[in-house]
PDB file of C-alpha atoms and ligand atoms in Angstrom:
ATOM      1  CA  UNK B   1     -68.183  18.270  21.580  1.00  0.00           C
ATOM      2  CA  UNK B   2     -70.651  15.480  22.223  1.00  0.00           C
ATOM      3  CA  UNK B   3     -70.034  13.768  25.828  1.00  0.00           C
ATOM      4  CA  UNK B   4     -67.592  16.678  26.488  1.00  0.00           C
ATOM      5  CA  UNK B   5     -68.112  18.653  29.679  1.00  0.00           C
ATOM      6  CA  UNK B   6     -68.157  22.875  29.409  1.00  0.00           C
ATOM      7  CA  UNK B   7     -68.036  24.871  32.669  1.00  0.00           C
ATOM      8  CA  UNK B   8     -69.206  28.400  32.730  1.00  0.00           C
ATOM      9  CA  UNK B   9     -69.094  30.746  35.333  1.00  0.00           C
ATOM     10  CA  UNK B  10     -71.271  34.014  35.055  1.00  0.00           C
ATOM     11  CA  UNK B  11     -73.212  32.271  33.090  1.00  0.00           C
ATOM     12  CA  UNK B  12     -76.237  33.487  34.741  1.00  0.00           C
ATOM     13  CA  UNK B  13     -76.791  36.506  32.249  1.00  0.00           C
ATOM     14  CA  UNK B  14     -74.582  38.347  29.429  1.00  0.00           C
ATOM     15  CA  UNK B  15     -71.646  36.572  27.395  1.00  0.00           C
ATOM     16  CA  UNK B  16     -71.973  33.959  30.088  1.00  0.00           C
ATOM     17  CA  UNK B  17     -75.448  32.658  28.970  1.00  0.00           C
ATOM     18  CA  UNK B  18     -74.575  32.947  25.370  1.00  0.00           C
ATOM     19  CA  UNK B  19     -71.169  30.594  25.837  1.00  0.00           C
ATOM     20  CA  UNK B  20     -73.425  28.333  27.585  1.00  0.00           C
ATOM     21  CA  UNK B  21     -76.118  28.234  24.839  1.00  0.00           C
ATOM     22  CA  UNK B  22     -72.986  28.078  22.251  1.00  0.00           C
ATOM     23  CA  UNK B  23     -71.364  24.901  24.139  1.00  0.00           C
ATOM     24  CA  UNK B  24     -74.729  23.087  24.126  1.00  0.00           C
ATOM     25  CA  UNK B  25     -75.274  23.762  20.559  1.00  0.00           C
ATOM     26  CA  UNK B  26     -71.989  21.879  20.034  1.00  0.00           C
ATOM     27  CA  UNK B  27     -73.401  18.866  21.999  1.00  0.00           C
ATOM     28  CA  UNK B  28     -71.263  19.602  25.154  1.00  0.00           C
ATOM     29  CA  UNK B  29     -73.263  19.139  28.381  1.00  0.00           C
ATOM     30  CA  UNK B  30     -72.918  22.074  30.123  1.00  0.00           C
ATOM     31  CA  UNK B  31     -72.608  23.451  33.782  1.00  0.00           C
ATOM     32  CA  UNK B  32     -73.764  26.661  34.593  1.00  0.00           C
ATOM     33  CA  UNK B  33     -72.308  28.512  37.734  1.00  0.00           C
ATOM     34  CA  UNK B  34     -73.319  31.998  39.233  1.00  0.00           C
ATOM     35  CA  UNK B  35     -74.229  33.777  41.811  1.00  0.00           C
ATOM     36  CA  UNK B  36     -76.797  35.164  40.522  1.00  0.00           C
ATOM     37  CA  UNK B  37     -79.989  31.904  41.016  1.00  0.00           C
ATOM     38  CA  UNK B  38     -82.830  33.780  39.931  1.00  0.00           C
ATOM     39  CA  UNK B  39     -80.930  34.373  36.038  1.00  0.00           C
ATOM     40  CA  UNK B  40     -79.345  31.177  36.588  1.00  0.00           C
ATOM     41  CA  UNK B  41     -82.316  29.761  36.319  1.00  0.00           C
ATOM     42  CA  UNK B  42     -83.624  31.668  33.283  1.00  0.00           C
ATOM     43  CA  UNK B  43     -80.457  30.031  31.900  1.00  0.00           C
ATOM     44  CA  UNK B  44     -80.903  26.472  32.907  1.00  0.00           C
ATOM     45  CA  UNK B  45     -84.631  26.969  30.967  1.00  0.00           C
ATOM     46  CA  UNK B  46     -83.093  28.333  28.292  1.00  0.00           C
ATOM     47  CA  UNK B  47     -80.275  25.217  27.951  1.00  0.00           C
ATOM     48  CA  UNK B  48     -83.424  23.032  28.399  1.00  0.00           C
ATOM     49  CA  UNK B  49     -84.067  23.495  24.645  1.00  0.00           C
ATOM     50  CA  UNK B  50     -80.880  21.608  24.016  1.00  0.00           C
ATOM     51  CA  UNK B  51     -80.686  17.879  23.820  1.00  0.00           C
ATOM     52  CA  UNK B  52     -77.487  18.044  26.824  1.00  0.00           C
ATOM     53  CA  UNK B  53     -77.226  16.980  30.385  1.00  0.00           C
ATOM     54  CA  UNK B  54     -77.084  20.597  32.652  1.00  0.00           C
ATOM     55  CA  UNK B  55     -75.684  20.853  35.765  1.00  0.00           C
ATOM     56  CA  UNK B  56     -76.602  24.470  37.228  1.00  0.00           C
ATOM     57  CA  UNK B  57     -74.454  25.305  40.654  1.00  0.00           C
ATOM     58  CA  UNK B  58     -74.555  28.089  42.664  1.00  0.00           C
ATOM     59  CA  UNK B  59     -70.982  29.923  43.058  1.00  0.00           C
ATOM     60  CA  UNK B  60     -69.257  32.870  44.175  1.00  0.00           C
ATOM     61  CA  UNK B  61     -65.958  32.918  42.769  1.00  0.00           C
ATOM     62  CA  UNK B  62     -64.208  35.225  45.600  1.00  0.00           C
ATOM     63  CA  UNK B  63     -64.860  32.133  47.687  1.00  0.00           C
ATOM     64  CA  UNK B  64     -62.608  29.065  47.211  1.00  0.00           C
ATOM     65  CA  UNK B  65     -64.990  26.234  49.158  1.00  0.00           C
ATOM     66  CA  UNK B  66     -67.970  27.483  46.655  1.00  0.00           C
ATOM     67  CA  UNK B  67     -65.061  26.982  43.523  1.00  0.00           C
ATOM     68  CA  UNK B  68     -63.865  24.101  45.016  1.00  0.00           C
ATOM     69  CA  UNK B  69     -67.557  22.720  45.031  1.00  0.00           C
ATOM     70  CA  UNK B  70     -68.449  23.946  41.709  1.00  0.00           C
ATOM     71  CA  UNK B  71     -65.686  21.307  40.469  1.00  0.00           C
ATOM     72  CA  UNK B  72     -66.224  18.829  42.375  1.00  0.00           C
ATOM     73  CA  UNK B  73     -70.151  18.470  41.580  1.00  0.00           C
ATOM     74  CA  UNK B  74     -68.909  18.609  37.794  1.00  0.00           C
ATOM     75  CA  UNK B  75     -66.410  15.703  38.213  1.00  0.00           C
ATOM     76  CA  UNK B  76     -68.956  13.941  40.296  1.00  0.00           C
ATOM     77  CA  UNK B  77     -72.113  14.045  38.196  1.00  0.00           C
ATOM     78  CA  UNK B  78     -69.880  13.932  34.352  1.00  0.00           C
ATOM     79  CA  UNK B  79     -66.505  12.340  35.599  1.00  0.00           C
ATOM     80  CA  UNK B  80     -64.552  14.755  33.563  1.00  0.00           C
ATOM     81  CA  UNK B  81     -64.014  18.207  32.824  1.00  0.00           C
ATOM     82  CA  UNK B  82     -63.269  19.155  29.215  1.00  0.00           C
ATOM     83  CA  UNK B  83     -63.485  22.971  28.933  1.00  0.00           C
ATOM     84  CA  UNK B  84     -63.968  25.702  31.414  1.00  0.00           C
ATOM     85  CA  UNK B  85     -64.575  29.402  30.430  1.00  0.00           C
ATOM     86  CA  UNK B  86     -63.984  31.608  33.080  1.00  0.00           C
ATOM     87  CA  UNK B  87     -66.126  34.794  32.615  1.00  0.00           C
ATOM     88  CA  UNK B  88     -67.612  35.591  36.212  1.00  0.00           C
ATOM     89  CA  UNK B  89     -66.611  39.250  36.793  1.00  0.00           C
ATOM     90  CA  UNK B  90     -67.695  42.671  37.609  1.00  0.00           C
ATOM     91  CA  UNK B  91     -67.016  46.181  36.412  1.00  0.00           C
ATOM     92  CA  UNK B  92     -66.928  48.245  39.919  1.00  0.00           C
ATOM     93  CA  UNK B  93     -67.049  51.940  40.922  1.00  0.00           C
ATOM     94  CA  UNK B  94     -66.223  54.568  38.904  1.00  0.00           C
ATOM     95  CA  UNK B  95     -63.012  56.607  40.025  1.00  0.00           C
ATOM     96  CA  UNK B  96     -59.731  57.862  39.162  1.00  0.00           C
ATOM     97  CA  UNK B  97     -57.153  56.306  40.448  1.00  0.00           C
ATOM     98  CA  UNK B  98     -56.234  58.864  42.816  1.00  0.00           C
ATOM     99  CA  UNK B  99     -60.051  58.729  44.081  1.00  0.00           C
ATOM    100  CA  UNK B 100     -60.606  55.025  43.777  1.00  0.00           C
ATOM    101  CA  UNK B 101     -61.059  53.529  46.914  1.00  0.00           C
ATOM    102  CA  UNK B 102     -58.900  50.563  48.460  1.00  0.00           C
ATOM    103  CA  UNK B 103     -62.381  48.614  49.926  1.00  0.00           C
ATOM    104  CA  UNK B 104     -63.613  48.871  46.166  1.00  0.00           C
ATOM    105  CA  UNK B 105     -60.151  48.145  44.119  1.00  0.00           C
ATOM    106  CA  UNK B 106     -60.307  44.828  47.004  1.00  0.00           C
ATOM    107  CA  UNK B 107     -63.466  44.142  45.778  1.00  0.00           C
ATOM    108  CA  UNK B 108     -62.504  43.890  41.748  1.00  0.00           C
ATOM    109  CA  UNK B 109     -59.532  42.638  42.378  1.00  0.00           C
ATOM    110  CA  UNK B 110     -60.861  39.567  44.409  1.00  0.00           C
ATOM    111  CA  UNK B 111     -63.273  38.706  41.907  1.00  0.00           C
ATOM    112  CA  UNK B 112     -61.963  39.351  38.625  1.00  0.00           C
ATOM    113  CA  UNK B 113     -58.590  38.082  39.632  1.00  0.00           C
ATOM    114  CA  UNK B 114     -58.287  36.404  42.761  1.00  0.00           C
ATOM    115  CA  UNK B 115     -61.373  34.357  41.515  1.00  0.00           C
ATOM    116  CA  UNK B 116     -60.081  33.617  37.940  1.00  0.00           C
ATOM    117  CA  UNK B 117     -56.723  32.426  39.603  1.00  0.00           C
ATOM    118  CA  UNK B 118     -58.584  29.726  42.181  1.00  0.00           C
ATOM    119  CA  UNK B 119     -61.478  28.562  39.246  1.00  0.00           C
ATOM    120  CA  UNK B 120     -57.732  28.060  37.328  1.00  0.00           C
ATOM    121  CA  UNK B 121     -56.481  26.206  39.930  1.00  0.00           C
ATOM    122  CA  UNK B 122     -59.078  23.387  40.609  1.00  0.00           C
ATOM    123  CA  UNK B 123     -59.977  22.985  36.832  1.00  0.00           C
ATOM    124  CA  UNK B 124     -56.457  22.110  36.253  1.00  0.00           C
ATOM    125  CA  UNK B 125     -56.357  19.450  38.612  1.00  0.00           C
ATOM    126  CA  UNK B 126     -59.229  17.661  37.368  1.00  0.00           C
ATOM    127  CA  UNK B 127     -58.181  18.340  33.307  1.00  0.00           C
ATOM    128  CA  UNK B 128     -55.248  16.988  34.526  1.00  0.00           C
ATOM    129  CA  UNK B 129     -56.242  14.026  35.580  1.00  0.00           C
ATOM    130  CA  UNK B 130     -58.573  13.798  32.322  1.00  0.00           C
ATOM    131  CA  UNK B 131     -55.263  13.701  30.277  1.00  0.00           C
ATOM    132  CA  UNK B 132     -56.193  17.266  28.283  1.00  0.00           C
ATOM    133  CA  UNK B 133     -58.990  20.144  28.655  1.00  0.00           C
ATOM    134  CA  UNK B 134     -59.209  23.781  27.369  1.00  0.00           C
ATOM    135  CA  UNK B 135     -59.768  26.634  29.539  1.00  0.00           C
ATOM    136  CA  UNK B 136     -60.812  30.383  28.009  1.00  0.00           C
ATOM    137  CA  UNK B 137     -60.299  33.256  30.511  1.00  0.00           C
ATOM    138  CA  UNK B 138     -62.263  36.590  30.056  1.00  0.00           C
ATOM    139  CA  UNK B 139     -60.304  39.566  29.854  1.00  0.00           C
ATOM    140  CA  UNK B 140     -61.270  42.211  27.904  1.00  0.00           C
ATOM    141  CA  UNK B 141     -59.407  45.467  25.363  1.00  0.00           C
ATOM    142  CA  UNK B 142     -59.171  46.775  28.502  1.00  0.00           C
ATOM    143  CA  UNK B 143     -56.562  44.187  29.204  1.00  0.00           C
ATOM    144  CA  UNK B 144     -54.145  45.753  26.171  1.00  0.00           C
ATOM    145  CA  UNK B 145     -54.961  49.734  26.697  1.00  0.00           C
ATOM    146  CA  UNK B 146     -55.951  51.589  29.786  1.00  0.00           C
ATOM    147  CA  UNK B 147     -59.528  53.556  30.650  1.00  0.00           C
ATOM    148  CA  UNK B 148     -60.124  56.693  32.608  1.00  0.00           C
ATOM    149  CA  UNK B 149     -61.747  55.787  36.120  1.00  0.00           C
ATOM    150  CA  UNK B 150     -61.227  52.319  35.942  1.00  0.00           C
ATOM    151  CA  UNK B 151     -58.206  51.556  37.345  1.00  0.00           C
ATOM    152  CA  UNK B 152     -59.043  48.108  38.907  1.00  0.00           C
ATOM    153  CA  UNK B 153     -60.948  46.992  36.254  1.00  0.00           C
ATOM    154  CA  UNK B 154     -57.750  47.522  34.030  1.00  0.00           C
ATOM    155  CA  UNK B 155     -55.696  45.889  36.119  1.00  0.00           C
ATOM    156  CA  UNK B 156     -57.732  42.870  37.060  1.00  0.00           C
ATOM    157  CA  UNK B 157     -57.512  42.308  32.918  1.00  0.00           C
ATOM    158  CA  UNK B 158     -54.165  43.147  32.769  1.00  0.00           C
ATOM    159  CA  UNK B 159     -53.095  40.697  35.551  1.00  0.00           C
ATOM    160  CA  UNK B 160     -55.656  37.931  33.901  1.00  0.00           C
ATOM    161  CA  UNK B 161     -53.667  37.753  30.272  1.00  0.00           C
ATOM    162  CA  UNK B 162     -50.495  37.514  32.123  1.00  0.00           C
ATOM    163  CA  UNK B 163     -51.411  34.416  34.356  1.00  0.00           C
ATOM    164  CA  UNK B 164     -53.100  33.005  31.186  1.00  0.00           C
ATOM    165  CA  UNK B 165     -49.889  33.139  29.393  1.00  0.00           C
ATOM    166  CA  UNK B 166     -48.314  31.416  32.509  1.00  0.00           C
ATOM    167  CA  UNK B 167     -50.657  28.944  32.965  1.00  0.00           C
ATOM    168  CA  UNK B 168     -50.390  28.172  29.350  1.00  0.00           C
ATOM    169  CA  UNK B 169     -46.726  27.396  29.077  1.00  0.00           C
ATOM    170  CA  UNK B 170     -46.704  25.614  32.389  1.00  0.00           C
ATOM    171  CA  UNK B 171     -49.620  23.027  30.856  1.00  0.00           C
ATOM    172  CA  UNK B 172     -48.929  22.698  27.199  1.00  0.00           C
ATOM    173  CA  UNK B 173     -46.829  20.217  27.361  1.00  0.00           C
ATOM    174  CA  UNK B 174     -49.469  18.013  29.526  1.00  0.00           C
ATOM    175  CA  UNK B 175     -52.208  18.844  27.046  1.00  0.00           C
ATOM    176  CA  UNK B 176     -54.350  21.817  28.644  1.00  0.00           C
ATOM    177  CA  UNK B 177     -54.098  24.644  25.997  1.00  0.00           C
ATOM    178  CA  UNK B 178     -55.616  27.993  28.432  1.00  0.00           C
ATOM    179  CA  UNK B 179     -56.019  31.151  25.887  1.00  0.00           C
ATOM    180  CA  UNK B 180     -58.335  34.357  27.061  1.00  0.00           C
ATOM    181  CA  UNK B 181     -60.655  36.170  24.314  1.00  0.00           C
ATOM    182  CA  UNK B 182     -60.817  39.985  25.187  1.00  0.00           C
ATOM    183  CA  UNK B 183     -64.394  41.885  24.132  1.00  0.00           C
ATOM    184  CA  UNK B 184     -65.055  45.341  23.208  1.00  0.00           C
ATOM    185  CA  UNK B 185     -67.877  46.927  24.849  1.00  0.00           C
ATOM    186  CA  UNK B 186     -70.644  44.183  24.635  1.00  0.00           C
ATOM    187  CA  UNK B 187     -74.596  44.865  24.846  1.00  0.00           C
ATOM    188  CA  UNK B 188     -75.093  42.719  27.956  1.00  0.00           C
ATOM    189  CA  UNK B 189     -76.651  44.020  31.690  1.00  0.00           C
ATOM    190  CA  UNK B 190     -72.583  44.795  32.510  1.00  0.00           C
ATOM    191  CA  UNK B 191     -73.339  47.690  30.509  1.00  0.00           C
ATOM    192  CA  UNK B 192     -76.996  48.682  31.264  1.00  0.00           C
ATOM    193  CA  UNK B 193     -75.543  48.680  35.222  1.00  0.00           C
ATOM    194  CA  UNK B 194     -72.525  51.110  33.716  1.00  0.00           C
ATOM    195  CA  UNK B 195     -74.768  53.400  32.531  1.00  0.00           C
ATOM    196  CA  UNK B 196     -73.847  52.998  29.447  1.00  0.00           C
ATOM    197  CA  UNK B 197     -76.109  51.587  27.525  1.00  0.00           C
ATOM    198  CA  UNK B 198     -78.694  53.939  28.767  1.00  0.00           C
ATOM    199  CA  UNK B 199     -77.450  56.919  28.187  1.00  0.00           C
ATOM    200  CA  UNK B 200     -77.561  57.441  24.413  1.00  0.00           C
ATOM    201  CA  UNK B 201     -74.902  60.292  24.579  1.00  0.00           C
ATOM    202  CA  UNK B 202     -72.430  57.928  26.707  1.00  0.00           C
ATOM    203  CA  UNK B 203     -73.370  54.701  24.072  1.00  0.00           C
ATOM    204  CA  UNK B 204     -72.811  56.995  21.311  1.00  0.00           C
ATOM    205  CA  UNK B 205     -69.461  58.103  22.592  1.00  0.00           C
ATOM    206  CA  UNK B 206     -68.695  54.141  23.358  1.00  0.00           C
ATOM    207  CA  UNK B 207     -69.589  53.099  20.031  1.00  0.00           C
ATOM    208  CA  UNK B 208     -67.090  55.696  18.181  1.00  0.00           C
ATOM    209  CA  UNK B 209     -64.487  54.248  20.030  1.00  0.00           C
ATOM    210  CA  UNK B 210     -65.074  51.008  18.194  1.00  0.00           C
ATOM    211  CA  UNK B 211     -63.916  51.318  14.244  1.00  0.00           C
ATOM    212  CA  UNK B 212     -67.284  48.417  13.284  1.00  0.00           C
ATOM    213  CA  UNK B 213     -69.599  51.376  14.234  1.00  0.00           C
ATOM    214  CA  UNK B 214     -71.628  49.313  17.014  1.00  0.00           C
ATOM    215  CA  UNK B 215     -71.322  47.516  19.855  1.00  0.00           C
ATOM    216  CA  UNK B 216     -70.936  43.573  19.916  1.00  0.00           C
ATOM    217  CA  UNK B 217     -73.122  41.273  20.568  1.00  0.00           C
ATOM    218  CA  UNK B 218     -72.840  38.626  23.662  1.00  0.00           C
ATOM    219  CA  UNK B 219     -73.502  35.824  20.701  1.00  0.00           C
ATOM    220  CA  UNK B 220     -70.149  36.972  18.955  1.00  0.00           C
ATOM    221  CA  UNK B 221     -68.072  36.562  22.095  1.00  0.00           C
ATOM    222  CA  UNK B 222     -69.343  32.978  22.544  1.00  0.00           C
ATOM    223  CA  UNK B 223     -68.452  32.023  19.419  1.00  0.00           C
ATOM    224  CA  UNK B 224     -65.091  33.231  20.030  1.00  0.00           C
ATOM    225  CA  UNK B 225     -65.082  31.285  23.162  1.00  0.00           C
ATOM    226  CA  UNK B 226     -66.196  27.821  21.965  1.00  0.00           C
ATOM    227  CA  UNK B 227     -63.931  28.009  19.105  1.00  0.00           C
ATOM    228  CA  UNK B 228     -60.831  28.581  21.489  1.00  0.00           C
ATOM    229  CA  UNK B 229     -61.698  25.830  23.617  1.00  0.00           C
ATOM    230  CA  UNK B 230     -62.856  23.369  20.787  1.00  0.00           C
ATOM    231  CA  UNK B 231     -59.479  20.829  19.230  1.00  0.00           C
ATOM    232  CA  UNK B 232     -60.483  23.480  15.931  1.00  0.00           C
ATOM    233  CA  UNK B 233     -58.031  25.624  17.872  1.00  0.00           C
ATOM    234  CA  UNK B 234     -55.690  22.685  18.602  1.00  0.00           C
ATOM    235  CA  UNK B 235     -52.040  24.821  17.908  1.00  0.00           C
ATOM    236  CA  UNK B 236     -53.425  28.072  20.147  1.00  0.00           C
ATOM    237  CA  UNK B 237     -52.187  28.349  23.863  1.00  0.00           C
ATOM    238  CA  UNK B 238     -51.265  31.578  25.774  1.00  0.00           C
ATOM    239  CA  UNK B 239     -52.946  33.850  23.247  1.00  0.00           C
ATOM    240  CA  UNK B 240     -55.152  36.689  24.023  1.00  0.00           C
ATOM    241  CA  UNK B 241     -57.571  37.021  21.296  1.00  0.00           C
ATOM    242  CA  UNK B 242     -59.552  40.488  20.602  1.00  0.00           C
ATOM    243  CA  UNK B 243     -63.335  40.208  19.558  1.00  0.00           C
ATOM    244  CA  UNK B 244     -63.893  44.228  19.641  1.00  0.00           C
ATOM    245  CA  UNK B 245     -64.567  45.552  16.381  1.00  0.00           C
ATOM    246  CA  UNK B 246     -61.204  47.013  15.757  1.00  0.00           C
ATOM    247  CA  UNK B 247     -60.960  48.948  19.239  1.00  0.00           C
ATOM    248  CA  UNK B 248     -57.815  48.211  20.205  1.00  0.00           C
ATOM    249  CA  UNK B 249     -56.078  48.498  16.353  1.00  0.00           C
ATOM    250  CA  UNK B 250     -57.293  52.174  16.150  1.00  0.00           C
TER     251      UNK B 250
HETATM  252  P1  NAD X   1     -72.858  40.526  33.126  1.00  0.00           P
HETATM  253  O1  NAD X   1     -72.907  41.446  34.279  1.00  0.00           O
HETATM  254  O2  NAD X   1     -74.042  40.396  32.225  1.00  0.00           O
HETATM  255  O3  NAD X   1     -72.473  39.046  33.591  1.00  0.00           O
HETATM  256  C1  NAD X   1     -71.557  38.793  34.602  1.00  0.00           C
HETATM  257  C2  NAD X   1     -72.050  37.591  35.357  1.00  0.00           C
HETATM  258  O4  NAD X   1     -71.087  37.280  36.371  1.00  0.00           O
HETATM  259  C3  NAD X   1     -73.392  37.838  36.062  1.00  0.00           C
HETATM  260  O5  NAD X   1     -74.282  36.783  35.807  1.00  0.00           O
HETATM  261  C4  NAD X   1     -73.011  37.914  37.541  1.00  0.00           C
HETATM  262  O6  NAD X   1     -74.041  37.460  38.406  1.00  0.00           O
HETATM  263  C5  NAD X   1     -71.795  37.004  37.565  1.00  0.00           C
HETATM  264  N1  NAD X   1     -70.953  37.262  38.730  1.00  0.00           N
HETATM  265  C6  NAD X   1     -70.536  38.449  39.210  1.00  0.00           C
HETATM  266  N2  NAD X   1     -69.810  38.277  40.330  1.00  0.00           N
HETATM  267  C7  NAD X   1     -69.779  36.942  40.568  1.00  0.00           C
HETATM  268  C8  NAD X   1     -69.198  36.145  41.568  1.00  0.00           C
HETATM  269  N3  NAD X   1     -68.517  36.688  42.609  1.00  0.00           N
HETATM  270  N4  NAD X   1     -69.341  34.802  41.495  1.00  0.00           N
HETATM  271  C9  NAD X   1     -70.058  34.243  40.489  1.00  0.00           C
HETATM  272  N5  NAD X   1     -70.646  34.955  39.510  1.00  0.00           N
HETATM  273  C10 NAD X   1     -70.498  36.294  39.559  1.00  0.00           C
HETATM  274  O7  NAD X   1     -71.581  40.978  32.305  1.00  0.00           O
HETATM  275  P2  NAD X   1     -70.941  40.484  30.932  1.00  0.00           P
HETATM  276  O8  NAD X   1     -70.770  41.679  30.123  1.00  0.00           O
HETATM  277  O9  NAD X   1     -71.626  39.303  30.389  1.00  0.00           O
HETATM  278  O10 NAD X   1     -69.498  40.071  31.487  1.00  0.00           O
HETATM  279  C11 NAD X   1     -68.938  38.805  31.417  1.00  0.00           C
HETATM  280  C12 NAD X   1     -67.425  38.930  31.408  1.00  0.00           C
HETATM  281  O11 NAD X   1     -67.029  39.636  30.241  1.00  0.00           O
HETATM  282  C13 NAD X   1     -66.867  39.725  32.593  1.00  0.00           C
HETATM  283  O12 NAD X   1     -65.672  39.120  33.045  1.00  0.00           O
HETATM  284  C14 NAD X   1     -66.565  41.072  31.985  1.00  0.00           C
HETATM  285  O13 NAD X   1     -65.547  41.749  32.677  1.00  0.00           O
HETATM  286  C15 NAD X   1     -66.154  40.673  30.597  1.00  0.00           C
HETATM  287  N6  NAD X   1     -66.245  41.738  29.609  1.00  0.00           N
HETATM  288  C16 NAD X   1     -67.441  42.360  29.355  1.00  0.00           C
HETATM  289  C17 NAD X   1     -67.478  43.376  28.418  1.00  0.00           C
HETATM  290  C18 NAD X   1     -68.754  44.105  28.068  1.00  0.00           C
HETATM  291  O14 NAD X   1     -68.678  45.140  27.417  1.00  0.00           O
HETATM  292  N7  NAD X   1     -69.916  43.630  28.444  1.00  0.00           N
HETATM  293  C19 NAD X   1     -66.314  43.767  27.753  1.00  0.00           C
HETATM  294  C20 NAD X   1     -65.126  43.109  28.032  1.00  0.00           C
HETATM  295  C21 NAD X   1     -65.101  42.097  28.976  1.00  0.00           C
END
C-alpha cells in the first residue's frame, strides 16, 4: 500500500485506531478523522511510530461541510484517495422499540446512516477521479439478525449493507469495489459505555452468544478491514463479511 492514501473515520479510539495502525503497517499514509481530538490525538502519536505521512482532521460525520472538508484536506495534502473505511458510529439508548424515542432513533440514524451515506458520497467523487479506490463500511451481526432494545442500532446496520450493495454495483464497473465487514461484540470503549464490558454477568451473557467463547479483539476487525480494501481482495464487491466468532451461524 506504499504511496496509497487510507481514510478512517472513528478512528479516534476502538476498531478505528486499530484500522489506522493496520493501514500504516501496510505503508499507506493514513488520515485519521473523529470527533473525538483529545483520542485523536493519542492516535496520531500512536501512527507516529510508523514511517507514513498522517493527516489527522477533525469531523463529525452528521455534518456534511465537516465530511466535505475531511475530503478535501485528503485530496489536497495526498492528491488521491485510495481507500476509505467508514467506521464512525455510535450505539445509542437502550429501548424497545415501542419505548425508543424518535429524538434518539434521529440521533443513530443520522450518524450511523445518514453519515455513512454522505462520507460515501464525497469519497466516490474523488476515487473517481483517481480511476479506482476501495471503500469498507462498518456494519455489524447486528446488520443480519435483530437485538432486543436496539432498534435503531439494527436498523442503521441493516440500511448500511443494503446501500453498500448499491453502491457496489453502481461502481464496479468504474473500478471502486465498496464491501462492509460486520463485527461481533468487540472489546473496544463502544462496549465499556454499553455497560457491557463492565458488568461481568452482562459480558458473560455476551460472550455465550458468540460460538469462539470470547469476545474479539479491535486488531482482528482491522485486519479484516485492510484486507477488503487491499487489490488481495481484487474479485470482492457488495459483500458483507462477518468477523464475529460464529455469532451469526449459531
Ligand atoms: P468506539 O466507541 O470505540 O469508536 C467509535 C468512534 O467513532 C469514536 O472514536 C467516536 O468518537 C467516533 N464517533 C462517534 N460519533 C462520531 C461522529 N458523529 N463523527 C465522527 N466520529 C464519531 O466504538 P467501536 O466499537 O470501535 O466502533 C466502531 C464501529 O464498529 C462502529 O460503527 C460500531 O457500530 C461498529 N461495531 C462495533 C462493535 C463492537 O462490539 N464494538 C460491533 C459491531 C460493530
Amino acid at each position: 500500500m506504499k504511496n496509497k492514501v487510507a481514510l478512517v473515520t472513528g478512528a479516534a479510539t476502538g476498531i478505528g485506531r486499530e484500522t489506522a495502525i493496520a493501514f500504516a503497517k501496510k505503508g499507506a499514509n493514513v488520515v485519521i478523522a473523529d470527533i473525538n481530538k483529545k483520542q485523536l490525538a493519542e492516535t496520531e502519536k500512536l501512527l507516529n511510530e510508523e514511517e507514513v505521512e498522517i493527516l489527522s482532521v477533525k469531523a463529525d460525520i452528521s455534518n456534511e461541510e465537516d465530511i466535505r472538508n475531511m475530503v478535501e484536506k485528503t485530496v489536497q495534502k495526498f492528491g488521491r484517495l485510495d481507500f476509505a473505511c467508514n467506521n464512525a458510529g455510535i450505539g445509542g439508548e437502550s429501548a424497545t422499540t415501542g419505548e425508543y424515542s424518535t429524538e434518539g432513533w434521529d440521533k443513530v440514524l443520522n450518524i450511523n446512516l445518514r453519515g455513512q451515506f454522505i462520507c460515501m458520497k464525497y469519497e466516490i467523487e474523488a476515487m473517481l477521479d483517481n480511476g479506482s479506490g476501495s471503500i469498507v463500511n462498518i456494519s455489524s451481526i447486528l446488520g443480519h439478525v435483530g437485538f432486543t432494545e436496539a432498534p435503531a442500532y439494527v436498523a442503521s446496520k441493516h440500511g448500511l449493507l443494503g446501500l453498500t450493495k448499491t453502491a457496489a454495483i453502481e461502481y464496479a464497473s468504474q473500478g471502486i469495489r465498496v464491501n462492509a465487514v460486520c463485527p461481533g461484540f468487540i472489546e473496544t470503549p463502544m462496549l465499556e459505555d454499553a455497560g457491557i464490558t463492565t458488568d461481568e454477568e452482562t459480558k458473560q451473557h455476551i460472550i455465550s452468544l458468540h460460538p469462539a467463547g470470547r469476545l474479539g479483539k479491535p486488531r482482528e476487525v482491522a485486519d479484516a478491514i485492510v484486507w477488503l480494501a487491499s487489490d488481495e481482495a481484487s474479485f470482492v464487491t457488495g459483500h458483507p463479511l462477518l468477523v464475529d466468532g460464529g455469532y451469526v451461524a449459531r
